[in-house]
Short mmCIF file of C-alpha atoms and ligand atoms in Angstrom, two decimals:
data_model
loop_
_atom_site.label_atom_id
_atom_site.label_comp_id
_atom_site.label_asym_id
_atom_site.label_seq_id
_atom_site.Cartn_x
_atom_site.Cartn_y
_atom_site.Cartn_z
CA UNK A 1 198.55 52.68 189.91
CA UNK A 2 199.57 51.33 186.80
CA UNK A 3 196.71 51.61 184.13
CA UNK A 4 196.58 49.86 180.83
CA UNK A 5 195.29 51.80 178.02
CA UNK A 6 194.35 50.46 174.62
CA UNK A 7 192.63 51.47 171.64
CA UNK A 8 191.07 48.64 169.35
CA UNK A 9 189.02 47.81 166.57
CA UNK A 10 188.58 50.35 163.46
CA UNK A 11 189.64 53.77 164.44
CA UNK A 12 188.00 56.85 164.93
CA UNK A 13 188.30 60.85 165.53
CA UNK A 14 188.65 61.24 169.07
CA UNK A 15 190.81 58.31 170.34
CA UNK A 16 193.57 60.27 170.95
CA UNK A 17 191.47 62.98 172.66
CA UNK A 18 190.75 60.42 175.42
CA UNK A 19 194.21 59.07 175.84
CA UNK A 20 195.57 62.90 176.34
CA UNK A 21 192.56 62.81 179.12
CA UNK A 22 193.36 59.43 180.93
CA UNK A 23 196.81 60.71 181.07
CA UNK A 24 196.24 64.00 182.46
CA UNK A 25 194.02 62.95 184.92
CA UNK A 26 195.96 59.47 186.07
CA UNK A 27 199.41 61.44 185.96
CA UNK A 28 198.46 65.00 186.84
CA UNK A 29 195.94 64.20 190.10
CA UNK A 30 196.08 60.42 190.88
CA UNK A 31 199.85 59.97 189.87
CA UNK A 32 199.32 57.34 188.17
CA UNK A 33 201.47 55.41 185.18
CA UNK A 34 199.93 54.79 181.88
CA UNK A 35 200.92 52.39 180.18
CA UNK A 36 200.05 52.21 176.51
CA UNK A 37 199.30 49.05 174.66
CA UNK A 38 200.03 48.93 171.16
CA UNK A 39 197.90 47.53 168.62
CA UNK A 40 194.71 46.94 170.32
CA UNK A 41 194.54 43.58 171.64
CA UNK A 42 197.52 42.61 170.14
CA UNK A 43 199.94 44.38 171.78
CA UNK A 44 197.95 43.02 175.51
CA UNK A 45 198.75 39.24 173.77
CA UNK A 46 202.04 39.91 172.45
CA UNK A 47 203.16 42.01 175.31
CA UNK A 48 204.00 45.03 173.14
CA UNK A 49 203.13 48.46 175.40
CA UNK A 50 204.89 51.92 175.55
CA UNK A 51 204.62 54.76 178.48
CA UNK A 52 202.69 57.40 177.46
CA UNK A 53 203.67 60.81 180.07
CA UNK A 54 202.32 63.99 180.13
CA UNK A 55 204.88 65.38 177.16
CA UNK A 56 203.43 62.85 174.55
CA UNK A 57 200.09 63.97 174.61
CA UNK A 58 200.86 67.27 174.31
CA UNK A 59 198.88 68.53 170.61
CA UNK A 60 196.81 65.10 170.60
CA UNK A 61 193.35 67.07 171.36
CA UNK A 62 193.08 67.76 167.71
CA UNK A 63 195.10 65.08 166.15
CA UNK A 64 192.82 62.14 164.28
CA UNK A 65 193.71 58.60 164.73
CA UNK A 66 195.17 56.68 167.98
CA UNK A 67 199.08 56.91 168.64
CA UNK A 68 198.69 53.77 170.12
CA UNK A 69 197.40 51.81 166.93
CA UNK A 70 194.97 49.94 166.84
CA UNK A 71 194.23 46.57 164.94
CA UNK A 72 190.86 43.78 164.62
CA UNK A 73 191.81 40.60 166.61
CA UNK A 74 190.43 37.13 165.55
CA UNK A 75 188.05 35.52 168.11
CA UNK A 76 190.17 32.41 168.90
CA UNK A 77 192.81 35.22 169.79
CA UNK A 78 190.64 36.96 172.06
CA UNK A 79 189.53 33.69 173.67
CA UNK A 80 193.06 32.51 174.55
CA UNK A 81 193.79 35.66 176.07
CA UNK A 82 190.95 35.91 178.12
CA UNK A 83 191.96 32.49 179.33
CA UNK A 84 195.29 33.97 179.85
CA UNK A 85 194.04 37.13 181.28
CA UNK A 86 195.76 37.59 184.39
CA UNK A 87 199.14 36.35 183.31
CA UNK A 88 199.20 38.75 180.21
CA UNK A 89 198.80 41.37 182.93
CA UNK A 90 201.26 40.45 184.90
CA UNK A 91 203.25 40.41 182.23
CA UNK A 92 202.82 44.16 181.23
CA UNK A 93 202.83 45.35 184.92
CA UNK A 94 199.16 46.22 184.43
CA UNK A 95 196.80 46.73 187.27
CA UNK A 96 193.65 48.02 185.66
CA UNK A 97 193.00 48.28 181.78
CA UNK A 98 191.09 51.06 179.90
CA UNK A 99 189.86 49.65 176.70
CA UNK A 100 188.50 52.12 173.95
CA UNK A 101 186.12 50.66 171.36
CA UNK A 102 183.27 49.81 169.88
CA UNK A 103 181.21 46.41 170.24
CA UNK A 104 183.94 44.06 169.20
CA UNK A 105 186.36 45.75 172.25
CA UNK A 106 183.47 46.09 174.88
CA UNK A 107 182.45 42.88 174.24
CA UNK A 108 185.93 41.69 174.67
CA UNK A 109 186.43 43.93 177.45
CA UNK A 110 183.29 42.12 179.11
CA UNK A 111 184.90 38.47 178.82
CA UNK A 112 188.02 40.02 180.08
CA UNK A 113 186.34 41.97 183.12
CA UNK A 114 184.49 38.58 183.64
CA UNK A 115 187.72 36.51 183.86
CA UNK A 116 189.37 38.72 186.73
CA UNK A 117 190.66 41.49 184.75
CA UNK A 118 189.85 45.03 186.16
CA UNK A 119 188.64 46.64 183.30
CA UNK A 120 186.59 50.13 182.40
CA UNK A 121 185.44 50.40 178.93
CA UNK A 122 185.12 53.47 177.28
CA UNK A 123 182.75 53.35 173.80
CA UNK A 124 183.53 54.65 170.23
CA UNK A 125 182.49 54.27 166.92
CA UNK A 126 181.84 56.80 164.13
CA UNK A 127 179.09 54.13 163.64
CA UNK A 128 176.83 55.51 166.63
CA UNK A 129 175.87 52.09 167.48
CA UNK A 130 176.58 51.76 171.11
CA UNK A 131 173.65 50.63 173.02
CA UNK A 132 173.39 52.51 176.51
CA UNK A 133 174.92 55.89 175.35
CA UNK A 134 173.21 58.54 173.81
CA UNK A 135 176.19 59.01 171.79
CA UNK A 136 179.56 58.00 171.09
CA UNK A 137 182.90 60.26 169.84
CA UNK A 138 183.23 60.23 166.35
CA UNK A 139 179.88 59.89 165.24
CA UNK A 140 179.66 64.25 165.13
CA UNK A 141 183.05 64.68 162.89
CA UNK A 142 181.76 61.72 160.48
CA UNK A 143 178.20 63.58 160.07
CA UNK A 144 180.09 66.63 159.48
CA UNK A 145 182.13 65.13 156.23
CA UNK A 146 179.45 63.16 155.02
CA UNK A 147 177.01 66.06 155.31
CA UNK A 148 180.12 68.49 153.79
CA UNK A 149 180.58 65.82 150.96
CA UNK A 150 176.64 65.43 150.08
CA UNK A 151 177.02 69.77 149.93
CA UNK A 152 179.53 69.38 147.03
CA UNK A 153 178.04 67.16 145.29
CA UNK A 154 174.87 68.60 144.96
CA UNK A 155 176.56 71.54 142.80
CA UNK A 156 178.46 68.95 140.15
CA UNK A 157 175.23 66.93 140.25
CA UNK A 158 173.04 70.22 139.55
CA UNK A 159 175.52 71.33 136.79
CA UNK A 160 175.21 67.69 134.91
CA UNK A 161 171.46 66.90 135.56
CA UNK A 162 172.69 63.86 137.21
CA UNK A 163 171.66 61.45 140.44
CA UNK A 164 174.50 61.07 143.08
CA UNK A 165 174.21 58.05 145.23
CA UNK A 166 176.81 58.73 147.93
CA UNK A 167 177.39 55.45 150.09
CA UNK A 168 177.84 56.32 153.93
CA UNK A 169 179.50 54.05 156.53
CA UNK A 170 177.22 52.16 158.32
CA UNK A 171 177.08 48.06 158.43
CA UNK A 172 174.00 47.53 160.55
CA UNK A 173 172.40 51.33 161.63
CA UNK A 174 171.67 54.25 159.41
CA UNK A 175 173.04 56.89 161.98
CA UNK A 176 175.21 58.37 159.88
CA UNK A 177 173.11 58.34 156.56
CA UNK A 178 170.37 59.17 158.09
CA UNK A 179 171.88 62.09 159.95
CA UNK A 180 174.34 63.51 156.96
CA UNK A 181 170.99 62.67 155.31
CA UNK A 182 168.85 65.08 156.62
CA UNK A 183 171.34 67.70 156.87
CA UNK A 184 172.78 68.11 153.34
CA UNK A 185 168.52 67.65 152.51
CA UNK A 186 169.17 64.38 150.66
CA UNK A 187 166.16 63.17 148.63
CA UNK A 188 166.37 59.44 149.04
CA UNK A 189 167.77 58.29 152.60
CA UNK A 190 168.16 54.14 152.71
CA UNK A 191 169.39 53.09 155.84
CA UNK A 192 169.66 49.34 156.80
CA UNK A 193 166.76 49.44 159.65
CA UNK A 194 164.56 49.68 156.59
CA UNK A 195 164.35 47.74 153.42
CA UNK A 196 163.72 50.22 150.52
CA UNK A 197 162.07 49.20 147.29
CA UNK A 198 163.95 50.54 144.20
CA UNK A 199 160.87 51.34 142.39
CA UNK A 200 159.90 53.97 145.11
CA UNK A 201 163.21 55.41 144.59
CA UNK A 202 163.23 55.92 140.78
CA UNK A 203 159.84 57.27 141.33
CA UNK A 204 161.00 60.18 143.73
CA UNK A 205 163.84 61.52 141.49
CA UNK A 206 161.39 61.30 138.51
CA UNK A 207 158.86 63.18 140.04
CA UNK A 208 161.40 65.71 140.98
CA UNK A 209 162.94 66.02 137.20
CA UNK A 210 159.33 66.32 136.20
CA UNK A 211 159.14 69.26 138.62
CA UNK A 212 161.49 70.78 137.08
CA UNK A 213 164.48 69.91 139.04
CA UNK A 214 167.90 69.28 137.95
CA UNK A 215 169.56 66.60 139.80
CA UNK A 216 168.97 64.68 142.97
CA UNK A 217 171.13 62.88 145.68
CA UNK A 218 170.55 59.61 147.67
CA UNK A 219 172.32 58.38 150.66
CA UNK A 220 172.89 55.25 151.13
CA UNK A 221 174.31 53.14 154.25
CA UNK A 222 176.59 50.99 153.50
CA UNK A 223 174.68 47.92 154.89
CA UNK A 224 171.49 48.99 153.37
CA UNK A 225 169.33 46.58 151.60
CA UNK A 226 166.96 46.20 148.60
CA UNK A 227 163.29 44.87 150.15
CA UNK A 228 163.61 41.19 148.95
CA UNK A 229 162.48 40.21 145.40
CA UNK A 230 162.84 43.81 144.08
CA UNK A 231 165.98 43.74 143.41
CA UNK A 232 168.36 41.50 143.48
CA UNK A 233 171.28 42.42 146.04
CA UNK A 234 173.59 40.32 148.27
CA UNK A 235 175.89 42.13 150.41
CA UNK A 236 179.19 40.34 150.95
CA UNK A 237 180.57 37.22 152.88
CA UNK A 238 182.17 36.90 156.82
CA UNK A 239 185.57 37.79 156.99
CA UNK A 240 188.07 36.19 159.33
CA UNK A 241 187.21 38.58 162.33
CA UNK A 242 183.15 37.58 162.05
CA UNK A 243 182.37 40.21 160.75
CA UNK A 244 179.88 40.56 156.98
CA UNK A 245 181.80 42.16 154.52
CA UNK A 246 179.82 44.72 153.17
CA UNK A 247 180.28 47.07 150.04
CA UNK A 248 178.46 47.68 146.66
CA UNK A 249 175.26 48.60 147.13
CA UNK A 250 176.13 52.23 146.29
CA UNK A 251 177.89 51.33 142.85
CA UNK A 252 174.52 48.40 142.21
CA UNK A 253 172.19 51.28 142.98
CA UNK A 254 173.49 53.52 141.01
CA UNK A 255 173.90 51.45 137.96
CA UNK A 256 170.14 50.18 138.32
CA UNK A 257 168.79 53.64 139.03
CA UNK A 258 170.76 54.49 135.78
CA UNK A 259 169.43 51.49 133.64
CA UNK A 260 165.45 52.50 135.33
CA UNK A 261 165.59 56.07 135.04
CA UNK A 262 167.72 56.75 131.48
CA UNK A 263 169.57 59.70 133.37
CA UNK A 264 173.07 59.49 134.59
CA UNK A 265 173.55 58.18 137.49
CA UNK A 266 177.18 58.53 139.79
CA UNK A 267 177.89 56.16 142.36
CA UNK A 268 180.39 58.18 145.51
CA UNK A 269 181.30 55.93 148.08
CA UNK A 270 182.95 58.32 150.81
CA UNK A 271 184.43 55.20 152.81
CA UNK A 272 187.00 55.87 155.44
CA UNK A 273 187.05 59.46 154.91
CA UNK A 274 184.70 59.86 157.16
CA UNK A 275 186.72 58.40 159.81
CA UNK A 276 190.08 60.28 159.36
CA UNK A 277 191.08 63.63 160.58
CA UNK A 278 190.88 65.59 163.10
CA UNK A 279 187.49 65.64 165.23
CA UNK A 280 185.08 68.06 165.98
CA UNK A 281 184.40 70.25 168.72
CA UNK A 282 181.82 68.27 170.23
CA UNK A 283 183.91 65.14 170.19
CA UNK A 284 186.91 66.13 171.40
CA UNK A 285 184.77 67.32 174.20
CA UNK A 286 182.92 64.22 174.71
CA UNK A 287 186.03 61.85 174.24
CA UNK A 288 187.72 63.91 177.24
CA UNK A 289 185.04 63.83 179.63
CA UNK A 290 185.15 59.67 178.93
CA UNK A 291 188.46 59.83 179.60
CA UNK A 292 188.33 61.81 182.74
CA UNK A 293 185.72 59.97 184.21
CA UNK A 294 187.05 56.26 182.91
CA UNK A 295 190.22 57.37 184.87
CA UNK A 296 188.00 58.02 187.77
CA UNK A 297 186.01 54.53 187.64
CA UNK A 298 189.45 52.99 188.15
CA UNK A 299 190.31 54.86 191.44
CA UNK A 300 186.70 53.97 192.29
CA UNK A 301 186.65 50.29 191.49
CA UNK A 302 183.99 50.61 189.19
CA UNK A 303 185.30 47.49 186.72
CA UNK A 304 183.19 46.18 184.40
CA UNK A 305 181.54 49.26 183.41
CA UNK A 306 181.97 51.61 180.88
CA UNK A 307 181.25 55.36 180.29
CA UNK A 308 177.94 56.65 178.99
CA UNK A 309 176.67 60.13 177.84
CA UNK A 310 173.00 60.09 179.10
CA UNK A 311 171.36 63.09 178.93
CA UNK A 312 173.76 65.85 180.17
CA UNK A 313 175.90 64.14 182.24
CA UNK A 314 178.42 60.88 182.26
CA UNK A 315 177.49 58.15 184.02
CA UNK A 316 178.84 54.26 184.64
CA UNK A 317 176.98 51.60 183.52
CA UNK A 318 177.41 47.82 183.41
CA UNK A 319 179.67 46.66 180.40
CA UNK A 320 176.52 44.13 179.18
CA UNK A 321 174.53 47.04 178.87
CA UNK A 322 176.39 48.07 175.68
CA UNK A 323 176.95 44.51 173.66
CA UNK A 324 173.68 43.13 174.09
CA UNK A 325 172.28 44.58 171.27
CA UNK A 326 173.13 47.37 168.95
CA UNK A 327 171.82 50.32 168.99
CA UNK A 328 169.55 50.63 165.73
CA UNK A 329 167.67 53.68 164.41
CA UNK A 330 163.80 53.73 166.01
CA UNK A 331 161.18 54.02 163.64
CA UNK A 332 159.69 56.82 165.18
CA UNK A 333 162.93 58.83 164.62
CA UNK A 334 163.38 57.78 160.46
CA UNK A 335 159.56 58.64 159.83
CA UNK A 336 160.60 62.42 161.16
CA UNK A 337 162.12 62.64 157.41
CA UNK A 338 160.18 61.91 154.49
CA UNK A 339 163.32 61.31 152.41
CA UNK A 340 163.62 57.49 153.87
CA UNK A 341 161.74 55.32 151.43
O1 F6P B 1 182.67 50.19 162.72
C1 F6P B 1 183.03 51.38 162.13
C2 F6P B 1 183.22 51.21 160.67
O2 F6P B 1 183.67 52.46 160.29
C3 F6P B 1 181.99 50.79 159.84
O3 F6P B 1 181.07 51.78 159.60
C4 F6P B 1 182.65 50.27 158.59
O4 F6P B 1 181.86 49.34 157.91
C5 F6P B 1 183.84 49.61 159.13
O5 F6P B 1 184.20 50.28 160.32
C6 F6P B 1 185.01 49.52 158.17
O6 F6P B 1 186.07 48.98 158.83
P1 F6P B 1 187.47 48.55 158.22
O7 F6P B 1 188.46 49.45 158.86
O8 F6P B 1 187.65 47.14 158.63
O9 F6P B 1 187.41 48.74 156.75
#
């Protein structure tokens, strides 16, 4: 067969991991052609693909990124060229398609799956947000540098009696911050599942100064939000992909924490850092058995499903399954950690 394989929407540690797998197993024991498509999307509208063999995989276990690029597509895009669906295959010599993404690209992947297309999804996001799966690739390596970054700064903040607010990636869950949270033994955690109330911050770090203690650090989620009429906060507007645009409320809280408080307060906002690089053992692991068995959903017939981690094991489940809603944080796993106010 000839597969498709793209990689879309914002990157993540472990993309390439699963392209090495889907060629291994399509070339090595189903003989298979892969066929990468460049750019996401993109390169399936504009026809722009490459052949990815056996030799150009070799070293991309470790390697951070996607060699096949990968780029946001506008809606109206998308919607022609599920419309288009068949012909764009045709076009590229395609008979099945492996899309890797998050819930942009499954959903995508659903509409195209729906029009004809045989397609197998396969879900990432450093986000953790994928409904269905108990976890997705790149979530581990981006808890690992967020938790290594809250470690450092808890020496600087120590040495200058200061607050850190470091600002984690996460629009609409607190995965991450909650996570990196617990592990680096944050004091404040404010993740976007719950409002927090500024005053309940400033009270913990002053209690702690009046213990005695010499700094204290707060994560923050990037799409976290003040509970309304305490203070006032209004994350960004939609940019052209439909998507909010968030960033600030590290730099706001920081500065109001500062102005409450009378101690210094430093805003970090650890942005994409935690996205880049090479990923860590557990995701390179789990990003190659989702390529392995995405590769074997093809062979089956399985289309319109994706991969999902449940429990031990991989299994397929339908592609609605993981865009009909995201996958938030419960409440009965942020009241495990006292530092979410
Ligand atoms: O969806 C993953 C994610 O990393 C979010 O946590 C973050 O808000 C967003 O992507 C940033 O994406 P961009 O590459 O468009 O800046």
């Amino acid at each position: 067969m000839r597969i498709g394989v793209l990689t879309s929407g914002g990157d993540c540690p472990g993309l390439n991991a699963v392209i090495r797998s889907v060629v291994h197993r399509g070339t090595d024991v189903h003989g298979d052609e892969i066929v990468g498509i460049l750019d996401g999307f993109l390169g399936l509208i504009e026809g722009r693909t490459r052949t990815v063999s056996h030799d150009d995989v070799t070293g991309l276990l470790t390697l951070g990124g996607t060699i096949l690029g990968s780029a946001r597509v506008r809606r109206d895009r998308i919607a022609w060229a599920v419309e288009n669906a068949e012909a764009l295959a045709r076009e590229i010599g395609i008979d099945a398609l492996i899309a890797i993404g998050g819930e942009g690209t499954l959903t995508a992947a659903k509409q195209f799956s729906d029009a004809g297309l045989p397609v197998v999804g396969v879900p990432k996001t450093i986000d953790n947000d994928i409904e269905g799966t108990d976890v997705t690739f790149g979530f581990d390596t981006a808890v690992h540098v967020a938790t290594e970054a809250i470690d450092r700064l808890k020496t600087t903040a120590e040495s200058h009696q200061r607050v850190m607010v470091v600002e984690l990636m996460g629009r609409h869950t607190g995965w991450i911050t909650l996570t990196a949270g617990m592990a680096g033994g944050a004091h404040g955690i404010l993740i976007p599942e719950k409002p927090f109330d500024i005053e309940a911050v400033a009270r913990i770090i002053e209690d702690r100064f009046a213990r005695g203690k010499k700094f204290a650090i707060i994560a923050v989620a990037e799409g976290a939000s003040p509970v309304p009429g305490t203070m006032r906060f209004d994350h960004g507007e939609v940019d052209q992909y439909g998507h909010r645009t968030f960033g600030g409320i590290g730099n706001r809280l920081a500065h109001e924490l500062e102005n409450l408080l009378g101690k210094e307060a430093r805003p970090v906002i650890l942005g994409h850092v935690q996205r880049g690089g090479t990923p860590t053992a557990r995701d390179r692991v789990l990003a190659t058995r989702f390529g392995w068995h995405a590769v074997e959903a093809v062979h089956q017939g399985a289309f319109g499903h994706f991969t999902a981690l449940r429990r031990t094991g991989i299994e397929l489940l339908p592609l609605g399954d993981a865009v009909t809603r995201l996958k938030t944080v419960p409440k009965d796993r942020w009241t495990e950690s006292e530092a979410v106010l």
